[in-house]
């Protein structure tokens, strides 16, 4: 079991460029999440998917879009990157039927210049 | 502002001492709490959880205490080891929020040999 995997690990973008962060989980979880983590701050929820076929906005959704491709995969897209989106992005998954615990991937460190 | 917060941003202890990390919350509808550990360059990792109908829960070298009267929880680490050095986050689930977690800002624990 790999758990939650994320690609890429690092990325540098110029302002205005677009990119997609990939996330996959092999635990057969129904729910998946995207967070961003900025220095001195906790994790802030960008978008989540309670189940395959559904997505909902979190606390900081502006500038992002998501796609729940199937039960395993949940991608995060930046259509026009801005320096304010420089952050570490974490994907997580959980199975509500088993409790509230979320399992996190290793993160993607994104820098927008 | 954030519902979940921490009293101290940093904590430095000697190896072998006990560590106590504190967290305050403000939402009376919070019904579940998790402590996560995040090592440098990694994603958060589950440590221990507690439901709001409990006051105390113990794990291996860790204990979580919940005081609902003052809306406060703490994580106690016994015989702290260098490998315990990390950022610790508390997170809460608010009843009816569809299993979403709200994270605090985190406490950096440094263990001195």
PDB file of C-alpha atoms in Angstrom:
ATOM      1  CA  UNK A   1       0.000   0.000   0.000  1.00  0.00           C
ATOM      2  CA  UNK A   2       1.442   3.319  -1.068  1.00  0.00           C
ATOM      3  CA  UNK A   3      -1.284   5.265   0.773  1.00  0.00           C
ATOM      4  CA  UNK A   4      -1.634   8.757  -0.706  1.00  0.00           C
ATOM      5  CA  UNK A   5       0.758   9.761  -3.461  1.00  0.00           C
ATOM      6  CA  UNK A   6       1.255  13.208  -4.969  1.00  0.00           C
ATOM      7  CA  UNK A   7       3.060  14.430  -8.053  1.00  0.00           C
ATOM      8  CA  UNK A   8       5.142  16.434  -8.585  1.00  0.00           C
ATOM      9  CA  UNK A   9       7.122  16.909  -5.357  1.00  0.00           C
ATOM     10  CA  UNK A  10       8.427  20.315  -6.412  1.00  0.00           C
ATOM     11  CA  UNK A  11       7.359  22.806  -9.053  1.00  0.00           C
ATOM     12  CA  UNK A  12       8.329  26.314 -10.049  1.00  0.00           C
ATOM     13  CA  UNK A  13       5.925  28.343 -12.172  1.00  0.00           C
ATOM     14  CA  UNK A  14       5.939  31.813 -13.611  1.00  0.00           C
ATOM     15  CA  UNK A  15       2.985  34.090 -12.932  1.00  0.00           C
ATOM     16  CA  UNK A  16       0.160  33.263 -15.322  1.00  0.00           C
ATOM     17  CA  UNK A  17       1.236  29.701 -16.069  1.00  0.00           C
ATOM     18  CA  UNK A  18      -1.090  26.807 -15.400  1.00  0.00           C
ATOM     19  CA  UNK A  19      -0.492  23.394 -13.910  1.00  0.00           C
ATOM     20  CA  UNK A  20      -2.265  20.400 -12.396  1.00  0.00           C
ATOM     21  CA  UNK A  21      -1.273  18.715  -9.152  1.00  0.00           C
ATOM     22  CA  UNK A  22      -2.048  15.024  -9.105  1.00  0.00           C
ATOM     23  CA  UNK A  23      -3.163  12.942  -6.151  1.00  0.00           C
ATOM     24  CA  UNK A  24      -4.020   9.266  -5.897  1.00  0.00           C
ATOM     25  CA  UNK A  25      -4.934   6.978  -3.006  1.00  0.00           C
ATOM     26  CA  UNK A  26      -5.040   3.200  -2.871  1.00  0.00           C
ATOM     27  CA  UNK A  27      -7.060   2.788   0.333  1.00  0.00           C
ATOM     28  CA  UNK A  28     -10.453   2.738  -1.384  1.00  0.00           C
ATOM     29  CA  UNK A  29     -11.467   5.884   0.482  1.00  0.00           C
ATOM     30  CA  UNK A  30     -14.558   7.781  -0.552  1.00  0.00           C
ATOM     31  CA  UNK A  31     -13.463  11.257   0.531  1.00  0.00           C
ATOM     32  CA  UNK A  32     -10.501  13.259  -0.691  1.00  0.00           C
ATOM     33  CA  UNK A  33      -9.189  16.724   0.157  1.00  0.00           C
ATOM     34  CA  UNK A  34      -6.779  19.393  -1.013  1.00  0.00           C
ATOM     35  CA  UNK A  35      -5.081  21.678   1.522  1.00  0.00           C
ATOM     36  CA  UNK A  36      -2.485  24.399   1.340  1.00  0.00           C
ATOM     37  CA  UNK A  37       0.017  25.087   4.078  1.00  0.00           C
ATOM     38  CA  UNK A  38       1.737  28.437   4.419  1.00  0.00           C
ATOM     39  CA  UNK A  39       4.535  29.321   6.892  1.00  0.00           C
ATOM     40  CA  UNK A  40       3.263  29.770  10.419  1.00  0.00           C
ATOM     41  CA  UNK A  41      -0.204  28.634   9.493  1.00  0.00           C
ATOM     42  CA  UNK A  42      -2.083  25.427   9.750  1.00  0.00           C
ATOM     43  CA  UNK A  43      -3.615  23.554   6.880  1.00  0.00           C
ATOM     44  CA  UNK A  44      -6.374  25.357   5.037  1.00  0.00           C
ATOM     45  CA  UNK A  45      -8.908  23.421   3.002  1.00  0.00           C
ATOM     46  CA  UNK A  46      -9.081  24.386  -0.677  1.00  0.00           C
ATOM     47  CA  UNK A  47     -11.564  21.857  -2.041  1.00  0.00           C
ATOM     48  CA  UNK A  48     -12.853  18.490  -1.026  1.00  0.00           C
ATOM     49  CA  UNK A  49     -14.714  15.604  -2.575  1.00  0.00           C
ATOM     50  CA  UNK A  50     -17.004  13.743  -0.215  1.00  0.00           C
ATOM     51  CA  UNK A  51     -17.470  10.958  -2.737  1.00  0.00           C
ATOM     52  CA  UNK A  52     -16.782  10.133  -6.349  1.00  0.00           C
ATOM     53  CA  UNK A  53     -18.642  12.555  -8.591  1.00  0.00           C
ATOM     54  CA  UNK A  54     -18.949  15.362  -6.023  1.00  0.00           C
ATOM     55  CA  UNK A  55     -16.719  18.312  -5.213  1.00  0.00           C
ATOM     56  CA  UNK A  56     -17.213  21.240  -2.872  1.00  0.00           C
ATOM     57  CA  UNK A  57     -15.373  24.429  -1.984  1.00  0.00           C
ATOM     58  CA  UNK A  58     -13.417  24.698   1.197  1.00  0.00           C
ATOM     59  CA  UNK A  59     -12.061  27.721   2.999  1.00  0.00           C
ATOM     60  CA  UNK A  60      -9.775  29.086   0.232  1.00  0.00           C
ATOM     61  CA  UNK A  61     -11.017  27.938  -3.201  1.00  0.00           C
ATOM     62  CA  UNK A  62     -10.340  31.077  -5.256  1.00  0.00           C
ATOM     63  CA  UNK A  63      -7.863  30.507  -8.090  1.00  0.00           C
ATOM     64  CA  UNK A  64      -8.229  26.720  -8.036  1.00  0.00           C
ATOM     65  CA  UNK A  65     -10.297  24.045  -9.702  1.00  0.00           C
ATOM     66  CA  UNK A  66     -10.526  20.350  -8.933  1.00  0.00           C
ATOM     67  CA  UNK A  67     -11.513  17.148 -10.676  1.00  0.00           C
ATOM     68  CA  UNK A  68     -12.440  13.890  -9.016  1.00  0.00           C
ATOM     69  CA  UNK A  69     -11.391  11.710 -11.901  1.00  0.00           C
ATOM     70  CA  UNK A  70     -12.449   8.452 -10.265  1.00  0.00           C
ATOM     71  CA  UNK A  71     -12.512   7.050  -6.752  1.00  0.00           C
ATOM     72  CA  UNK A  72      -8.706   6.917  -6.573  1.00  0.00           C
ATOM     73  CA  UNK A  73      -7.710  10.240  -8.111  1.00  0.00           C
ATOM     74  CA  UNK A  74      -8.344  13.873  -7.197  1.00  0.00           C
ATOM     75  CA  UNK A  75      -6.486  16.609  -9.081  1.00  0.00           C
ATOM     76  CA  UNK A  76      -6.004  20.298  -8.300  1.00  0.00           C
ATOM     77  CA  UNK A  77      -5.575  22.793 -11.127  1.00  0.00           C
ATOM     78  CA  UNK A  78      -4.172  26.292 -11.081  1.00  0.00           C
ATOM     79  CA  UNK A  79      -5.394  27.990 -14.248  1.00  0.00           C
ATOM     80  CA  UNK A  80      -3.318  31.166 -13.930  1.00  0.00           C
ATOM     81  CA  UNK A  81      -0.769  30.924 -11.143  1.00  0.00           C
ATOM     82  CA  UNK A  82      -0.122  33.915  -8.894  1.00  0.00           C
ATOM     83  CA  UNK A  83       2.693  34.500  -6.364  1.00  0.00           C
ATOM     84  CA  UNK A  84       0.076  34.276  -3.591  1.00  0.00           C
ATOM     85  CA  UNK A  85      -0.329  30.615  -4.514  1.00  0.00           C
ATOM     86  CA  UNK A  86       3.233  29.837  -3.490  1.00  0.00           C
ATOM     87  CA  UNK A  87       2.680  27.196  -0.830  1.00  0.00           C
ATOM     88  CA  UNK A  88       2.952  23.539   0.057  1.00  0.00           C
ATOM     89  CA  UNK A  89      -0.053  21.573  -1.140  1.00  0.00           C
ATOM     90  CA  UNK A  90      -1.255  18.440   0.588  1.00  0.00           C
ATOM     91  CA  UNK A  91      -3.764  15.916  -0.585  1.00  0.00           C
ATOM     92  CA  UNK A  92      -5.576  13.724   1.926  1.00  0.00           C
ATOM     93  CA  UNK A  93      -8.159  10.987   1.928  1.00  0.00           C
ATOM     94  CA  UNK A  94     -10.527   9.501   4.448  1.00  0.00           C
ATOM     95  CA  UNK A  95     -13.270   6.947   4.745  1.00  0.00           C
ATOM     96  CA  UNK A  96     -16.169   8.501   6.678  1.00  0.00           C
ATOM     97  CA  UNK A  97     -17.525   5.079   7.484  1.00  0.00           C
ATOM     98  CA  UNK A  98     -14.335   4.420   9.451  1.00  0.00           C
ATOM     99  CA  UNK A  99     -14.086   7.749  11.270  1.00  0.00           C
ATOM    100  CA  UNK A 100     -12.679  11.216  10.833  1.00  0.00           C
ATOM    101  CA  UNK A 101      -8.981  10.434  10.397  1.00  0.00           C
ATOM    102  CA  UNK A 102      -7.481  11.816   7.211  1.00  0.00           C
ATOM    103  CA  UNK A 103      -4.402  10.292   5.614  1.00  0.00           C
ATOM    104  CA  UNK A 104      -2.005  12.721   4.005  1.00  0.00           C
ATOM    105  CA  UNK A 105       0.318  12.582   1.052  1.00  0.00           C
ATOM    106  CA  UNK A 106       3.913  13.872   1.155  1.00  0.00           C
ATOM    107  CA  UNK A 107       3.030  17.263  -0.340  1.00  0.00           C
ATOM    108  CA  UNK A 108       3.935  19.358  -3.382  1.00  0.00           C
ATOM    109  CA  UNK A 109       6.078  22.434  -2.845  1.00  0.00           C
ATOM    110  CA  UNK A 110       5.004  25.067  -5.377  1.00  0.00           C
ATOM    111  CA  UNK A 111       6.783  28.348  -6.015  1.00  0.00           C
ATOM    112  CA  UNK A 112       5.258  30.992  -8.284  1.00  0.00           C
ATOM    113  CA  UNK A 113       7.643  33.735  -9.396  1.00  0.00           C
TER     114      UNK A 113
ATOM    115  CA  UNK B   1     -10.748  33.851  13.108  1.00  0.00           C
ATOM    116  CA  UNK B   2      -9.736  30.237  13.515  1.00  0.00           C
ATOM    117  CA  UNK B   3     -11.786  28.063  15.764  1.00  0.00           C
ATOM    118  CA  UNK B   4      -8.786  25.956  16.708  1.00  0.00           C
ATOM    119  CA  UNK B   5      -5.697  27.677  18.066  1.00  0.00           C
ATOM    120  CA  UNK B   6      -2.595  27.016  20.098  1.00  0.00           C
ATOM    121  CA  UNK B   7      -1.285  28.755  23.176  1.00  0.00           C
ATOM    122  CA  UNK B   8       2.421  28.416  22.323  1.00  0.00           C
ATOM    123  CA  UNK B   9       3.968  28.406  18.870  1.00  0.00           C
ATOM    124  CA  UNK B  10       7.213  26.741  20.039  1.00  0.00           C
ATOM    125  CA  UNK B  11       8.173  24.361  22.820  1.00  0.00           C
ATOM    126  CA  UNK B  12      11.685  23.246  23.694  1.00  0.00           C
ATOM    127  CA  UNK B  13      12.240  20.314  26.058  1.00  0.00           C
ATOM    128  CA  UNK B  14      15.078  18.115  27.209  1.00  0.00           C
ATOM    129  CA  UNK B  15      15.212  14.525  26.089  1.00  0.00           C
ATOM    130  CA  UNK B  16      13.450  12.340  28.622  1.00  0.00           C
ATOM    131  CA  UNK B  17      11.192  15.097  29.914  1.00  0.00           C
ATOM    132  CA  UNK B  18       7.442  15.109  29.415  1.00  0.00           C
ATOM    133  CA  UNK B  19       5.982  17.517  26.864  1.00  0.00           C
ATOM    134  CA  UNK B  20       2.591  19.184  26.966  1.00  0.00           C
ATOM    135  CA  UNK B  21       1.157  20.859  23.891  1.00  0.00           C
ATOM    136  CA  UNK B  22      -2.034  22.839  24.285  1.00  0.00           C
ATOM    137  CA  UNK B  23      -4.889  23.697  21.966  1.00  0.00           C
ATOM    138  CA  UNK B  24      -8.008  25.830  22.406  1.00  0.00           C
ATOM    139  CA  UNK B  25     -11.200  25.652  20.432  1.00  0.00           C
ATOM    140  CA  UNK B  26     -14.240  27.891  20.412  1.00  0.00           C
ATOM    141  CA  UNK B  27     -17.029  25.975  18.695  1.00  0.00           C
ATOM    142  CA  UNK B  28     -19.410  24.184  21.034  1.00  0.00           C
ATOM    143  CA  UNK B  29     -20.440  21.957  18.140  1.00  0.00           C
ATOM    144  CA  UNK B  30     -16.944  20.452  17.863  1.00  0.00           C
ATOM    145  CA  UNK B  31     -17.415  16.760  18.503  1.00  0.00           C
ATOM    146  CA  UNK B  32     -14.133  15.165  17.540  1.00  0.00           C
ATOM    147  CA  UNK B  33     -10.471  16.135  17.821  1.00  0.00           C
ATOM    148  CA  UNK B  34      -7.285  14.774  16.302  1.00  0.00           C
ATOM    149  CA  UNK B  35      -3.631  15.412  16.983  1.00  0.00           C
ATOM    150  CA  UNK B  36      -1.273  15.225  14.021  1.00  0.00           C
ATOM    151  CA  UNK B  37       2.526  15.201  13.915  1.00  0.00           C
ATOM    152  CA  UNK B  38       4.329  16.745  10.965  1.00  0.00           C
ATOM    153  CA  UNK B  39       8.032  16.157  10.489  1.00  0.00           C
ATOM    154  CA  UNK B  40      10.031  18.475   8.292  1.00  0.00           C
ATOM    155  CA  UNK B  41       9.288  17.926   4.605  1.00  0.00           C
ATOM    156  CA  UNK B  42       6.536  15.381   5.234  1.00  0.00           C
ATOM    157  CA  UNK B  43       2.783  15.266   5.399  1.00  0.00           C
ATOM    158  CA  UNK B  44       0.897  15.253   8.713  1.00  0.00           C
ATOM    159  CA  UNK B  45       0.687  11.909  10.455  1.00  0.00           C
ATOM    160  CA  UNK B  46      -2.089  10.824  12.820  1.00  0.00           C
ATOM    161  CA  UNK B  47      -1.113  10.487  16.480  1.00  0.00           C
ATOM    162  CA  UNK B  48      -4.273  10.151  18.530  1.00  0.00           C
ATOM    163  CA  UNK B  49      -7.899  11.235  18.524  1.00  0.00           C
ATOM    164  CA  UNK B  50     -10.641  11.835  21.052  1.00  0.00           C
ATOM    165  CA  UNK B  51     -14.383  12.242  20.865  1.00  0.00           C
ATOM    166  CA  UNK B  52     -16.186  14.972  22.729  1.00  0.00           C
ATOM    167  CA  UNK B  53     -17.899  12.459  25.019  1.00  0.00           C
ATOM    168  CA  UNK B  54     -14.504  11.518  26.470  1.00  0.00           C
ATOM    169  CA  UNK B  55     -12.147  13.365  28.825  1.00  0.00           C
ATOM    170  CA  UNK B  56      -8.989  11.395  28.295  1.00  0.00           C
ATOM    171  CA  UNK B  57      -7.485   8.954  25.880  1.00  0.00           C
ATOM    172  CA  UNK B  58      -4.128   7.242  26.036  1.00  0.00           C
ATOM    173  CA  UNK B  59      -1.876   5.819  23.382  1.00  0.00           C
ATOM    174  CA  UNK B  60       1.694   4.715  23.306  1.00  0.00           C
ATOM    175  CA  UNK B  61       3.580   7.448  25.236  1.00  0.00           C
ATOM    176  CA  UNK B  62       0.859   9.969  24.366  1.00  0.00           C
ATOM    177  CA  UNK B  63      -2.219  11.116  26.221  1.00  0.00           C
ATOM    178  CA  UNK B  64      -4.871  13.549  25.061  1.00  0.00           C
ATOM    179  CA  UNK B  65      -6.957  15.404  27.614  1.00  0.00           C
ATOM    180  CA  UNK B  66     -10.154  17.218  26.734  1.00  0.00           C
ATOM    181  CA  UNK B  67     -11.727  19.872  28.949  1.00  0.00           C
ATOM    182  CA  UNK B  68     -15.038  20.814  27.408  1.00  0.00           C
ATOM    183  CA  UNK B  69     -15.841  23.337  30.119  1.00  0.00           C
ATOM    184  CA  UNK B  70     -13.030  25.639  29.003  1.00  0.00           C
ATOM    185  CA  UNK B  71     -12.839  24.276  25.439  1.00  0.00           C
ATOM    186  CA  UNK B  72      -9.262  23.129  25.767  1.00  0.00           C
ATOM    187  CA  UNK B  73      -7.344  20.025  24.827  1.00  0.00           C
ATOM    188  CA  UNK B  74      -3.775  18.990  25.386  1.00  0.00           C
ATOM    189  CA  UNK B  75      -1.352  16.427  24.072  1.00  0.00           C
ATOM    190  CA  UNK B  76       1.050  14.966  26.577  1.00  0.00           C
ATOM    191  CA  UNK B  77       4.126  13.114  25.353  1.00  0.00           C
ATOM    192  CA  UNK B  78       5.919  11.044  27.963  1.00  0.00           C
ATOM    193  CA  UNK B  79       9.704  10.638  27.989  1.00  0.00           C
ATOM    194  CA  UNK B  80      10.148  12.851  24.953  1.00  0.00           C
ATOM    195  CA  UNK B  81      12.699  11.610  22.432  1.00  0.00           C
ATOM    196  CA  UNK B  82      14.628  13.405  19.668  1.00  0.00           C
ATOM    197  CA  UNK B  83      12.377  11.659  17.143  1.00  0.00           C
ATOM    198  CA  UNK B  84       9.441  13.532  18.628  1.00  0.00           C
ATOM    199  CA  UNK B  85      10.800  16.811  17.280  1.00  0.00           C
ATOM    200  CA  UNK B  86       8.161  18.033  14.833  1.00  0.00           C
ATOM    201  CA  UNK B  87       5.233  20.392  14.430  1.00  0.00           C
ATOM    202  CA  UNK B  88       2.096  19.211  16.196  1.00  0.00           C
ATOM    203  CA  UNK B  89      -1.368  20.228  15.018  1.00  0.00           C
ATOM    204  CA  UNK B  90      -4.703  19.816  16.641  1.00  0.00           C
ATOM    205  CA  UNK B  91      -7.712  19.549  14.364  1.00  0.00           C
ATOM    206  CA  UNK B  92     -11.418  19.494  15.058  1.00  0.00           C
ATOM    207  CA  UNK B  93     -14.518  18.263  13.356  1.00  0.00           C
ATOM    208  CA  UNK B  94     -17.572  20.410  13.794  1.00  0.00           C
ATOM    209  CA  UNK B  95     -20.801  18.444  13.934  1.00  0.00           C
ATOM    210  CA  UNK B  96     -22.600  18.597  10.609  1.00  0.00           C
ATOM    211  CA  UNK B  97     -19.555  19.695   8.621  1.00  0.00           C
ATOM    212  CA  UNK B  98     -19.457  16.543   6.531  1.00  0.00           C
ATOM    213  CA  UNK B  99     -16.327  15.077   8.134  1.00  0.00           C
ATOM    214  CA  UNK B 100     -14.183  18.116   7.352  1.00  0.00           C
ATOM    215  CA  UNK B 101     -11.374  18.983   9.750  1.00  0.00           C
ATOM    216  CA  UNK B 102     -10.301  22.470  10.833  1.00  0.00           C
ATOM    217  CA  UNK B 103      -6.629  22.721  11.765  1.00  0.00           C
ATOM    218  CA  UNK B 104      -4.831  24.910  14.257  1.00  0.00           C
ATOM    219  CA  UNK B 105      -1.605  26.731  13.401  1.00  0.00           C
ATOM    220  CA  UNK B 106       0.685  24.175  15.014  1.00  0.00           C
ATOM    221  CA  UNK B 107       3.335  24.024  17.749  1.00  0.00           C
ATOM    222  CA  UNK B 108       6.972  23.350  16.951  1.00  0.00           C
ATOM    223  CA  UNK B 109       8.407  20.893  19.470  1.00  0.00           C
ATOM    224  CA  UNK B 110      12.176  20.761  19.722  1.00  0.00           C
ATOM    225  CA  UNK B 111      13.785  18.037  21.807  1.00  0.00           C
ATOM    226  CA  UNK B 112      17.284  18.806  23.049  1.00  0.00           C
ATOM    227  CA  UNK B 113      19.617  15.837  23.651  1.00  0.00           C
TER     228      UNK B 113
END
